[in-house]
Short mmCIF file of C-alpha atoms and ligand atoms in Angstrom, two decimals:
data_model
loop_
_atom_site.label_atom_id
_atom_site.label_comp_id
_atom_site.label_asym_id
_atom_site.label_seq_id
_atom_site.Cartn_x
_atom_site.Cartn_y
_atom_site.Cartn_z
CA MET A 1 11.29 32.41 -4.37
CA PHE A 2 8.12 31.14 -5.97
CA ASN A 3 5.15 30.45 -3.78
CA ILE A 4 3.21 27.24 -4.17
CA VAL A 5 -0.19 27.59 -5.85
CA LYS A 6 -2.91 28.29 -3.29
CA GLY A 7 -4.68 25.15 -2.11
CA THR A 8 -1.94 22.79 -3.33
CA HIS A 9 0.77 21.15 -1.24
CA ASP A 10 4.09 19.42 -1.75
CA VAL A 11 4.33 15.81 -0.65
CA ILE A 12 7.99 15.14 -0.03
CA GLN A 13 10.32 12.68 1.69
CA ALA A 14 8.77 10.96 4.73
CA GLU A 15 5.28 12.16 3.83
CA ALA A 16 5.63 10.80 0.28
CA GLN A 17 6.78 7.50 1.79
CA ARG A 18 3.64 7.45 3.93
CA TYR A 19 1.45 8.13 0.89
CA SER A 20 3.15 5.24 -0.94
CA TYR A 21 2.54 3.01 2.04
CA ILE A 22 -1.20 3.82 2.04
CA GLU A 23 -1.41 3.25 -1.71
CA GLU A 24 0.52 -0.02 -1.45
CA VAL A 25 -1.76 -1.39 1.26
CA MET A 26 -4.87 -0.34 -0.69
CA THR A 27 -3.48 -1.80 -3.91
CA ASN A 28 -2.87 -5.16 -2.25
CA VAL A 29 -6.43 -5.32 -0.92
CA ALA A 30 -7.86 -4.23 -4.30
CA LEU A 31 -5.86 -6.97 -6.05
CA ASN A 32 -7.17 -9.41 -3.48
CA TYR A 33 -10.71 -8.45 -4.55
CA GLY A 34 -9.88 -8.97 -8.25
CA TYR A 35 -9.45 -5.34 -9.31
CA LYS A 36 -7.06 -4.25 -12.07
CA GLU A 37 -5.25 -0.93 -12.19
CA PHE A 38 -6.42 1.84 -14.55
CA ARG A 39 -4.42 4.98 -15.34
CA THR A 40 -6.44 7.61 -17.17
CA PRO A 41 -5.49 11.18 -18.18
CA VAL A 42 -5.76 14.16 -15.89
CA LEU A 43 -7.21 16.08 -18.86
CA GLU A 44 -10.72 15.20 -20.04
CA ASN A 45 -13.22 16.92 -22.27
CA SER A 46 -15.33 19.18 -20.04
CA ASP A 47 -18.60 17.65 -21.30
CA LEU A 48 -17.73 14.36 -19.62
CA PHE A 49 -18.11 15.91 -16.15
CA ILE A 50 -21.03 18.16 -17.05
CA ARG A 51 -22.94 15.05 -18.20
CA SER A 52 -21.92 12.72 -15.37
CA VAL A 53 -21.14 14.67 -12.20
CA GLY A 54 -24.02 16.92 -13.24
CA ASP A 55 -24.46 20.58 -14.06
CA SER A 56 -26.39 21.14 -10.85
CA SER A 57 -23.53 19.88 -8.67
CA ASP A 58 -21.22 22.29 -6.82
CA ILE A 59 -18.28 20.61 -8.55
CA VAL A 60 -19.44 21.49 -12.06
CA ARG A 61 -20.98 24.84 -11.16
CA LYS A 62 -18.12 26.27 -9.15
CA GLU A 63 -15.10 24.05 -8.77
CA MET A 64 -13.79 22.83 -12.10
CA TYR A 65 -10.46 23.91 -13.56
CA THR A 66 -11.72 24.38 -17.11
CA PHE A 67 -9.86 26.06 -19.95
CA GLU A 68 -9.87 26.27 -23.69
CA ASP A 69 -6.86 24.56 -25.25
CA LYS A 70 -5.00 25.91 -28.28
CA GLY A 71 -7.33 23.93 -30.54
CA GLY A 72 -10.38 25.64 -29.06
CA ARG A 73 -11.57 22.57 -27.09
CA SER A 74 -13.00 22.92 -23.60
CA ILE A 75 -10.76 20.84 -21.36
CA THR A 76 -11.09 20.17 -17.61
CA LEU A 77 -8.56 18.92 -15.08
CA ARG A 78 -10.45 15.95 -13.67
CA PRO A 79 -12.29 16.83 -10.43
CA GLU A 80 -12.95 13.12 -9.76
CA ARG A 81 -12.16 9.77 -11.33
CA THR A 82 -15.38 7.79 -11.80
CA ALA A 83 -16.43 9.47 -15.05
CA GLY A 84 -12.97 9.11 -16.65
CA ILE A 85 -12.62 5.48 -15.60
CA ILE A 86 -16.01 4.56 -17.07
CA ARG A 87 -15.17 6.54 -20.23
CA SER A 88 -11.95 4.51 -20.57
CA MET A 89 -13.90 1.27 -20.21
CA VAL A 90 -16.35 2.37 -22.90
CA ASN A 91 -13.56 3.55 -25.24
CA ALA A 92 -11.66 0.27 -24.80
CA LYS A 93 -14.91 -1.65 -25.49
CA LEU A 94 -14.43 -3.59 -22.27
CA PHE A 95 -18.19 -3.98 -21.84
CA ALA A 96 -18.38 -5.73 -25.20
CA ASN A 97 -15.32 -7.93 -24.70
CA GLN A 98 -15.03 -8.76 -21.03
CA ASP A 99 -17.13 -10.43 -18.38
CA TYR A 100 -19.10 -8.21 -16.02
CA PRO A 101 -18.31 -6.66 -13.71
CA VAL A 102 -15.26 -4.85 -15.03
CA LYS A 103 -13.29 -3.88 -11.94
CA ALA A 104 -10.89 -0.93 -11.87
CA PHE A 105 -8.75 0.60 -9.16
CA TYR A 106 -6.90 3.86 -9.56
CA VAL A 107 -4.78 6.36 -7.70
CA GLY A 108 -3.77 9.90 -8.51
CA PRO A 109 -4.52 13.60 -8.30
CA ASN A 110 -7.80 15.45 -8.82
CA PHE A 111 -8.47 19.17 -8.98
CA ARG A 112 -11.28 21.20 -7.46
CA TYR A 113 -11.38 24.94 -6.97
CA GLU A 114 -12.67 24.73 -3.41
CA ARG A 115 -12.06 27.06 -0.49
CA PRO A 116 -8.84 25.69 1.00
CA GLN A 117 -9.18 24.62 4.62
CA GLN A 118 -8.13 21.76 6.86
CA GLY A 119 -8.30 18.52 4.84
CA ARG A 120 -9.51 20.32 1.72
CA TYR A 121 -7.11 21.03 -1.11
CA ARG A 122 -7.37 22.23 -4.68
CA GLN A 123 -5.14 19.38 -5.81
CA PHE A 124 -5.66 16.20 -3.81
CA ASN A 125 -5.10 12.49 -4.30
CA GLN A 126 -7.65 9.72 -4.34
CA PHE A 127 -7.42 5.97 -4.28
CA GLY A 128 -10.64 4.53 -5.62
CA VAL A 129 -12.38 1.59 -7.22
CA GLU A 130 -15.17 1.15 -9.75
CA CYS A 131 -17.07 -2.08 -10.19
CA ALA A 132 -18.90 -1.59 -13.49
CA GLY A 133 -21.62 -3.92 -14.66
CA ALA A 134 -22.86 -4.61 -11.16
CA SER A 135 -26.48 -4.28 -10.18
CA THR A 136 -26.73 -6.77 -7.33
CA ILE A 137 -26.88 -5.92 -3.66
CA GLU A 138 -23.98 -8.31 -3.10
CA ARG A 139 -21.72 -6.14 -5.28
CA ASP A 140 -22.75 -3.03 -3.36
CA VAL A 141 -21.93 -4.61 -0.02
CA GLU A 142 -18.78 -6.26 -1.36
CA THR A 143 -17.59 -2.80 -2.43
CA ILE A 144 -18.26 -1.33 1.01
CA ALA A 145 -16.48 -4.34 2.54
CA LEU A 146 -13.50 -3.68 0.30
CA GLY A 147 -13.21 -0.08 1.48
CA TYR A 148 -13.71 -1.12 5.08
CA THR A 149 -11.00 -3.79 4.79
CA MET A 150 -8.52 -1.30 3.32
CA LEU A 151 -9.01 0.97 6.31
CA LYS A 152 -8.81 -1.92 8.80
CA VAL A 153 -5.54 -3.14 7.26
CA LEU A 154 -4.19 0.40 7.61
CA GLY A 155 -4.96 0.12 11.32
CA PHE A 156 -8.20 2.09 11.62
CA ASP A 157 -10.50 1.25 14.49
CA ASN A 158 -13.67 3.07 15.51
CA LEU A 159 -14.53 3.88 11.95
CA LYS A 160 -17.84 5.49 11.30
CA LEU A 161 -19.55 4.15 8.19
CA LYS A 162 -22.63 6.15 7.22
CA ILE A 163 -25.03 4.67 4.72
CA ASN A 164 -28.21 5.82 3.06
CA THR A 165 -30.24 4.94 0.01
CA LEU A 166 -31.40 7.32 -2.66
CA GLY A 167 -33.82 4.60 -3.72
CA ASP A 168 -34.90 3.81 -7.25
CA LYS A 169 -36.20 6.38 -9.73
CA GLU A 170 -39.79 6.18 -8.50
CA SER A 171 -38.76 6.54 -4.83
CA ARG A 172 -36.60 9.52 -5.70
CA GLU A 173 -39.30 11.27 -7.72
CA ASN A 174 -41.82 10.85 -4.89
CA TYR A 175 -39.29 12.06 -2.37
CA LYS A 176 -38.29 15.09 -4.44
CA ALA A 177 -41.96 16.06 -4.76
CA ALA A 178 -42.34 15.86 -0.97
CA LEU A 179 -39.20 17.97 -0.47
CA LYS A 180 -40.44 20.51 -2.98
CA GLU A 181 -43.68 20.92 -1.11
CA TYR A 182 -41.94 21.18 2.25
CA PHE A 183 -39.11 23.57 1.25
CA SER A 184 -41.37 25.82 -0.80
CA LYS A 185 -42.75 27.00 2.55
CA HIS A 186 -39.28 27.76 3.97
CA ILE A 187 -36.98 28.56 1.08
CA GLU A 188 -37.28 32.36 1.45
CA GLU A 189 -35.64 32.11 4.91
CA MET A 190 -32.79 29.90 3.67
CA CYS A 191 -29.28 30.66 2.31
CA GLY A 192 -28.54 31.66 -1.30
CA ASP A 193 -27.04 28.26 -2.08
CA CYS A 194 -30.19 26.49 -0.88
CA LYS A 195 -32.31 28.81 -3.03
CA GLU A 196 -30.25 27.73 -6.03
CA ARG A 197 -30.37 24.05 -5.04
CA PHE A 198 -34.13 24.36 -4.68
CA LYS A 199 -34.27 25.09 -8.40
CA LEU A 200 -31.44 22.85 -9.61
CA ASN A 201 -31.40 19.74 -7.44
CA ILE A 202 -33.54 19.82 -4.36
CA LEU A 203 -31.88 16.78 -2.77
CA ARG A 204 -28.69 18.80 -2.35
CA ILE A 205 -30.40 21.11 0.15
CA LEU A 206 -30.02 18.27 2.67
CA ASP A 207 -26.25 18.73 2.40
CA CYS A 208 -26.33 22.39 3.44
CA LYS A 209 -23.95 23.17 6.31
CA VAL A 210 -25.26 26.68 7.15
CA PRO A 211 -26.22 26.45 10.87
CA GLU A 212 -29.33 28.70 10.53
CA ASP A 213 -30.72 26.35 7.85
CA ARG A 214 -30.21 23.16 9.83
CA PRO A 215 -33.38 23.29 12.01
CA ILE A 216 -35.49 23.60 8.83
CA ILE A 217 -33.60 20.79 7.09
CA ASP A 218 -33.78 18.51 10.13
CA LYS A 219 -37.57 18.65 10.00
CA ALA A 220 -37.73 17.89 6.26
CA PRO A 221 -39.32 14.63 5.03
CA LYS A 222 -37.02 11.57 5.16
CA ILE A 223 -36.27 9.38 2.15
CA GLY A 224 -37.10 6.27 4.18
CA ASP A 225 -40.78 7.21 4.07
CA TYR A 226 -40.85 7.43 0.28
CA LEU A 227 -39.09 4.24 -0.77
CA THR A 228 -40.90 1.80 -3.00
CA GLU A 229 -41.19 -1.68 -1.57
CA GLU A 230 -38.41 -2.90 -3.80
CA ALA A 231 -36.05 -0.08 -2.80
CA ARG A 232 -36.88 -0.64 0.87
CA ASN A 233 -36.19 -4.37 0.60
CA ARG A 234 -32.91 -3.67 -1.13
CA PHE A 235 -31.80 -1.34 1.61
CA GLU A 236 -32.84 -3.82 4.31
CA LYS A 237 -30.81 -6.51 2.57
CA VAL A 238 -27.74 -4.22 2.43
CA LYS A 239 -28.06 -3.65 6.17
CA SER A 240 -28.45 -7.33 6.95
CA TYR A 241 -25.38 -8.21 4.83
CA LEU A 242 -23.30 -5.55 6.60
CA THR A 243 -24.43 -6.92 9.94
CA ALA A 244 -23.53 -10.44 8.84
CA LEU A 245 -20.03 -9.25 7.89
CA GLU A 246 -19.79 -7.49 11.27
CA ILE A 247 -19.20 -4.14 9.60
CA PRO A 248 -20.63 -1.47 11.91
CA PHE A 249 -22.68 1.25 10.22
CA GLU A 250 -25.22 3.92 10.92
CA VAL A 251 -28.04 5.08 8.67
CA ASP A 252 -27.84 8.79 7.89
CA SER A 253 -31.01 9.76 6.08
CA GLU A 254 -29.53 13.13 5.10
CA LEU A 255 -26.59 11.61 3.25
CA VAL A 256 -27.18 12.49 -0.41
CA ARG A 257 -23.63 13.01 -1.78
CA GLY A 258 -22.50 15.89 -3.96
CA LEU A 259 -22.31 14.16 -7.33
CA ASP A 260 -25.44 13.70 -9.41
CA TYR A 261 -24.76 10.21 -10.76
CA TYR A 262 -25.75 8.30 -7.63
CA SER A 263 -28.85 6.18 -7.21
CA GLY A 264 -29.49 3.43 -4.67
CA ILE A 265 -27.00 2.95 -1.84
CA VAL A 266 -24.58 5.75 -0.92
CA PHE A 267 -21.99 5.69 1.86
CA GLU A 268 -19.21 7.62 3.55
CA PHE A 269 -16.38 6.63 5.87
CA HIS A 270 -15.61 9.01 8.73
CA TYR A 271 -12.97 8.94 11.41
CA THR A 272 -12.15 11.28 14.28
CA ALA A 273 -8.57 11.16 15.54
CA SER A 274 -8.03 10.84 19.29
CA ASN A 275 -6.98 14.52 19.45
CA GLY A 276 -10.42 15.41 18.06
CA ASN A 277 -9.23 16.18 14.52
CA ASN A 278 -11.75 15.36 11.84
CA TYR A 279 -10.96 16.35 8.28
CA GLY A 280 -14.33 15.41 6.81
CA ALA A 281 -15.19 12.14 5.10
CA ILE A 282 -12.04 10.09 4.49
CA GLY A 283 -13.77 8.23 1.69
CA ALA A 284 -17.12 8.00 0.00
CA GLY A 285 -19.01 6.36 -2.81
CA GLY A 286 -22.17 4.69 -3.92
CA HIS A 287 -24.19 2.95 -6.58
CA TYR A 288 -24.77 4.55 -9.99
CA GLY A 289 -27.62 3.34 -12.18
CA ASN A 290 -27.34 5.41 -15.35
CA LEU A 291 -23.82 6.77 -15.45
CA ILE A 292 -22.42 4.05 -17.70
CA SER A 293 -25.11 4.42 -20.34
CA GLU A 294 -24.89 8.23 -20.15
CA ILE A 295 -21.19 7.96 -21.00
CA GLY A 296 -21.97 5.79 -24.04
CA GLY A 297 -21.83 2.30 -22.52
CA PRO A 298 -24.62 -0.26 -22.24
CA GLN A 299 -27.50 0.14 -19.77
CA ILE A 300 -25.64 -1.47 -16.87
CA GLU A 301 -25.08 -0.24 -13.35
CA GLY A 302 -22.02 0.20 -11.20
CA VAL A 303 -20.73 0.94 -7.72
CA GLY A 304 -17.53 2.45 -6.43
CA PHE A 305 -15.85 4.71 -3.92
CA ALA A 306 -12.80 6.90 -3.51
CA PHE A 307 -10.62 7.60 -0.49
CA GLY A 308 -8.92 10.95 0.06
CA ILE A 309 -5.25 10.09 0.61
CA GLU A 310 -4.47 13.47 2.23
CA ARG A 311 -7.17 13.03 4.85
CA ILE A 312 -6.24 9.42 5.54
CA ALA A 313 -2.55 10.31 5.93
CA LYS A 314 -3.42 13.15 8.31
CA VAL A 315 -5.54 11.10 10.69
CA MET A 316 -3.06 8.23 10.55
CA GLU A 317 -0.32 10.65 11.62
CA ASP A 318 -2.52 12.09 14.36
CA ASP A 319 -3.16 8.61 15.76
CA SER A 320 0.31 7.16 15.03
CA LEU A 321 -1.09 4.47 12.80
CA PHE A 322 1.90 4.38 10.49
CA PRO A 323 4.43 1.61 11.05
CA GLU A 324 8.07 2.54 11.13
CA LEU A 325 8.88 2.81 7.45
CA ALA A 326 12.36 1.73 6.40
CA ASN A 327 14.51 4.79 6.07
CA GLY A 328 18.12 3.79 6.37
CA VAL A 329 20.67 2.29 4.01
CA ASP A 330 22.38 -1.06 4.41
CA LEU A 331 25.84 0.21 3.59
CA PHE A 332 27.64 3.50 3.93
CA ILE A 333 30.98 3.60 2.13
CA MET A 334 33.63 5.91 3.55
CA PRO A 335 36.51 6.48 1.13
CA MET A 336 39.68 8.07 2.51
CA GLY A 337 41.67 9.71 -0.28
CA GLU A 338 41.31 10.16 -4.01
CA LYS A 339 42.08 6.58 -5.04
CA ALA A 340 39.59 5.27 -2.52
CA VAL A 341 36.93 7.58 -3.95
CA GLU A 342 37.43 6.10 -7.41
CA PHE A 343 37.37 2.58 -6.05
CA SER A 344 34.25 3.26 -3.95
CA PHE A 345 32.45 4.70 -6.93
CA GLY A 346 32.71 1.32 -8.71
CA LEU A 347 32.16 -0.73 -5.57
CA ALA A 348 28.87 1.07 -4.82
CA TYR A 349 27.61 0.18 -8.30
CA VAL A 350 28.40 -3.51 -7.71
CA LEU A 351 26.88 -3.57 -4.21
CA ARG A 352 23.70 -1.85 -5.32
CA ASN A 353 23.36 -4.39 -8.12
CA LEU A 354 23.66 -7.12 -5.49
CA GLY A 355 20.60 -5.62 -3.80
CA TYR A 356 22.23 -3.73 -0.92
CA SER A 357 21.13 -0.14 -0.59
CA THR A 358 24.35 1.79 -0.56
CA GLU A 359 25.49 5.36 -0.06
CA VAL A 360 29.01 6.68 -0.66
CA CYS A 361 30.30 9.62 1.26
CA TYR A 362 31.99 11.88 -1.30
CA GLU A 363 31.22 15.03 0.63
CA ALA A 364 33.26 14.73 3.82
CA LYS A 365 36.96 14.43 4.39
CA SER A 366 37.33 13.46 8.05
CA MET A 367 36.35 10.11 9.54
CA GLY A 368 34.40 11.84 12.31
CA ALA A 369 32.29 13.79 9.82
CA MET A 370 31.70 10.63 7.78
CA PHE A 371 30.51 8.68 10.83
CA LYS A 372 28.10 11.49 11.68
CA LYS A 373 26.69 11.36 8.17
CA ALA A 374 26.41 7.56 8.36
CA GLU A 375 24.42 7.88 11.55
CA ARG A 376 22.07 10.44 10.07
CA ARG A 377 21.62 8.17 7.06
CA GLU A 378 20.66 5.36 9.48
CA ALA A 379 23.20 3.03 7.90
CA THR A 380 23.66 -0.51 9.18
CA LEU A 381 27.30 -1.04 8.21
CA ALA A 382 30.07 1.39 7.40
CA LEU A 383 32.60 0.20 4.82
CA ILE A 384 35.86 2.03 5.36
CA ILE A 385 38.29 2.18 2.47
CA GLY A 386 41.62 3.93 2.94
CA GLU A 387 45.06 3.61 1.45
CA ASP A 388 45.98 0.59 3.64
CA GLU A 389 42.85 -1.26 2.61
CA LEU A 390 43.47 -0.57 -1.07
CA ASN A 391 47.10 -1.69 -0.90
CA ASN A 392 46.18 -4.94 0.85
CA ASN A 393 42.92 -5.70 -0.95
CA MET A 394 41.11 -5.46 2.35
CA ILE A 395 38.05 -3.65 3.59
CA THR A 396 37.23 -2.46 7.10
CA ILE A 397 33.64 -2.96 8.19
CA LYS A 398 32.10 -1.29 11.19
CA ASN A 399 28.76 -2.37 12.58
CA LEU A 400 27.18 0.97 13.43
CA GLY A 401 24.80 -0.66 15.89
CA THR A 402 27.23 -2.69 18.02
CA LYS A 403 30.27 -0.56 17.08
CA GLU A 404 32.21 -3.78 16.37
CA GLN A 405 34.85 -3.42 13.70
CA THR A 406 36.46 -6.07 11.55
CA GLN A 407 38.72 -6.34 8.51
CA ILE A 408 38.11 -8.83 5.72
CA ASN A 409 39.50 -9.66 2.31
CA LEU A 410 37.78 -7.77 -0.45
CA GLN A 411 36.98 -11.01 -2.27
CA ASP A 412 35.01 -12.19 0.79
CA LEU A 413 32.84 -9.08 0.92
CA GLN A 414 29.79 -10.53 -0.81
CA SER A 415 29.63 -13.66 1.33
CA TYR A 416 30.28 -11.56 4.44
CA LEU A 417 27.37 -9.26 3.64
CA ASP A 418 25.02 -12.10 2.64
CA ASN A 419 25.82 -13.85 5.87
CA PHE A 420 25.59 -10.69 7.99
CA PHE A 421 22.22 -9.59 6.63
CA ASP A 422 20.81 -13.11 6.95
CA ILE A 423 21.74 -13.18 10.64
CA GLU A 424 20.58 -9.61 11.06
CA LEU A 425 17.17 -10.57 9.72
CA GLU A 426 17.04 -13.77 11.76
CA SER A 427 17.45 -11.76 14.92
CA ALA A 428 14.96 -9.08 13.93
CA ASP A 429 12.60 -8.41 16.76
CA ASP A 430 9.06 -9.70 16.94
CA SER A 431 7.39 -6.60 15.59
CA GLU A 432 9.20 -7.08 12.33
CA CYS A 433 9.23 -9.82 9.82
CA CYS A 434 11.73 -9.90 7.07
CA CYS A 435 12.28 -10.28 3.44
CA HIS A 436 15.32 -11.35 1.53
CA HIS A 437 17.22 -8.85 -0.47
CA GLU A 438 17.91 -10.34 -3.80
CA GLY A 439 15.39 -11.26 -6.36
CA HIS A 440 12.34 -11.22 -4.12
CA GLU A 441 9.26 -9.41 -5.20
CA HIS A 442 7.26 -7.22 -2.87
CA GLY A 443 5.51 -9.21 -0.16
CA GLU A 444 6.93 -12.43 -1.42
CA CYS A 445 8.70 -13.70 1.59
CA CYS A 446 8.43 -13.33 5.25
CA ARG A 447 9.12 -15.29 8.36
CA HIS A 448 6.72 -13.99 10.88
CA GLU A 449 4.41 -16.08 13.04
CA GLY A 450 5.60 -19.49 12.10
CA HIS A 451 6.69 -18.65 8.62
CA GLU A 452 10.13 -19.75 7.69
CA HIS A 453 12.41 -17.19 6.18
CA GLY A 454 11.75 -16.95 2.48
CA GLU A 455 8.40 -18.64 2.68
CA CYS A 456 5.67 -16.99 0.70
CA CYS A 457 2.90 -15.55 2.79
CA GLN A 458 1.02 -13.27 0.47
CA ASP A 459 -1.66 -15.70 -0.56
CA ASP A 460 -1.93 -17.27 2.81
CA ASP A 461 -5.27 -16.35 4.36
CA GLU A 462 -3.83 -15.73 7.75
CA HIS A 463 -1.05 -13.52 6.49
CA GLU A 464 -2.58 -11.67 3.64
CA HIS A 465 -1.81 -8.32 5.21
CA HIS A 466 1.92 -8.60 5.30
CA CYS A 467 3.67 -6.11 3.17
CA CYS A 468 7.23 -5.12 2.51
CA HIS A 469 9.00 -1.85 2.43
CA GLY A 470 12.07 -0.42 0.86
CA HIS A 471 15.16 -2.46 0.72
CA GLY A 472 13.94 -5.83 1.71
CA HIS A 473 12.44 -5.03 5.06
CA CYS A 474 8.99 -6.07 5.80
CA HIS A 475 6.39 -4.68 8.07
CA HIS A 476 3.72 -6.79 9.66
CA GLU A 477 0.35 -5.42 10.46
CA GLU A 478 -2.89 -7.14 11.31
P1 HAM B 501 -16.14 12.56 -3.35
O1 HAM B 501 -16.99 12.43 -2.14
O2 HAM B 501 -16.24 13.84 -4.09
O3 HAM B 501 -16.49 11.33 -4.29
O4 HAM B 501 -14.63 12.33 -2.96
C1 HAM B 501 -14.21 11.17 -2.30
C2 HAM B 501 -13.21 11.50 -1.21
O5 HAM B 501 -12.15 12.30 -1.75
C3 HAM B 501 -13.75 12.35 -0.09
O6 HAM B 501 -14.43 11.56 0.87
C4 HAM B 501 -12.50 12.98 0.48
O7 HAM B 501 -11.85 12.08 1.36
C5 HAM B 501 -11.65 13.16 -0.75
N1 HAM B 501 -11.75 14.57 -1.20
C6 HAM B 501 -12.72 15.12 -1.96
N2 HAM B 501 -12.46 16.42 -2.17
C7 HAM B 501 -11.29 16.70 -1.54
C8 HAM B 501 -10.49 17.88 -1.38
N3 HAM B 501 -10.82 19.03 -1.95
N4 HAM B 501 -9.35 17.80 -0.65
C9 HAM B 501 -8.98 16.62 -0.08
N5 HAM B 501 -9.71 15.49 -0.19
C10 HAM B 501 -10.83 15.52 -0.91
C11 HAM B 501 -15.92 11.12 -5.51
O8 HAM B 501 -14.97 11.73 -5.93
C12 HAM B 501 -16.52 9.95 -6.23
N6 HAM B 501 -15.89 9.85 -7.56
C13 HAM B 501 -16.34 8.67 -5.43
C14 HAM B 501 -16.93 7.50 -6.15
C15 HAM B 501 -16.25 6.56 -6.83
N7 HAM B 501 -18.21 7.20 -6.24
C16 HAM B 501 -18.36 6.10 -6.98
N8 HAM B 501 -17.19 5.71 -7.36
#
């Protein structure tokens, strides 16, 4: 027995299906906002993160998985994605060859050597976006709206969106000077981390969670009082846009974020499940003014965010926000005898190629045991093939829902199945819509709410949130 590495977790079976569902919903919304997928390496040169996330951040100081490779290079398992995504854009010369903004979405694992606790892992997955070459307020708010929409489509209500501004350079310098003056009077009474932050990056003191430090921090100067007129106007405009889009938010003047590349607007999404569980921010991001040029790109700005898939999956489970995800197979073949096994082996190949998800029971000998397995596999139809059937070119079909049984000629099997599954889908209940089996792409067809079977609904405004699962079944969520 080998134990799993501390702070990591296996995502298997139903849980993996739920992760895929979250990623699929987010991908569809990102595509809808004009983002393209980026896949960058898990391994990056350590300097990338030291430069971008910042050597005064907790991530770089304490949490990176850094090692020397056999060629003597310092390599780090990415602790976050923004730096690597921007690096890939610079390396591919996208800023020279493509219109701004360049929009990327991404999904995959990150690594941070943090203290494992509820909702905090050492390997965790993020789904995120970067909108690079974007300095306007509209892009900032559009990015927040994108994240908000993803969560709404997943079924989240009562989201808490916290926003703050770190202002422009001048605002930040003035504010840091005010914090320095204030904390210099209190720092001796504060925790070791705060003492270090006082020297390295005073803004990060505001993030301290040590209860004894909170009364001091709560009385510290607020960024709002140090904003230049331009930074203040920008923040006001962000707020008025969010109000216009009816996206609820609250201003949290202590929100500073743990990565050093932010400037301007920063935000976090929070959600508390009805059982009181709260795993920390489910997603977070902000505007970055200098990151792109620091990584070797032009002097352009960007904005982005990342969601923590683990945290989102956990609260969705707590609040039963997941739809029923297709789990069963269409067909369960039950061969009786050696010849039937051989025949079923070939038949399954043909049926799967026709688009029917199919399982063959090679592992049980008795009918009773096979039916039990079919039930556990949530099969729709059982195809029974015994000696009689083989001799007469027939096949016995049992509907495992209604228990009706019928015998048909083998040559009629395809038309029987096509017909059966058409009717099956026609009569699907109202909470489901349906998709055809063969040849249809994900989300392509659906017949919910006035849509005819097979009609495309993906680009239809009203139905943009339909998505499909597994073998041709489709789930409908608003
Ligand atoms: P971050 O706040 O470090 O930002 O992470 C974003 C989200 O990832 C968090 O809100 C949380 O849901 C999830 N997360 C972070 N650490 C862990 C962990 N140890 N275990 C489980 N989930 C975790 C960034 O990473 C920025 N790159 C976001 C961004 C993109 N800013 C601009 N563009």
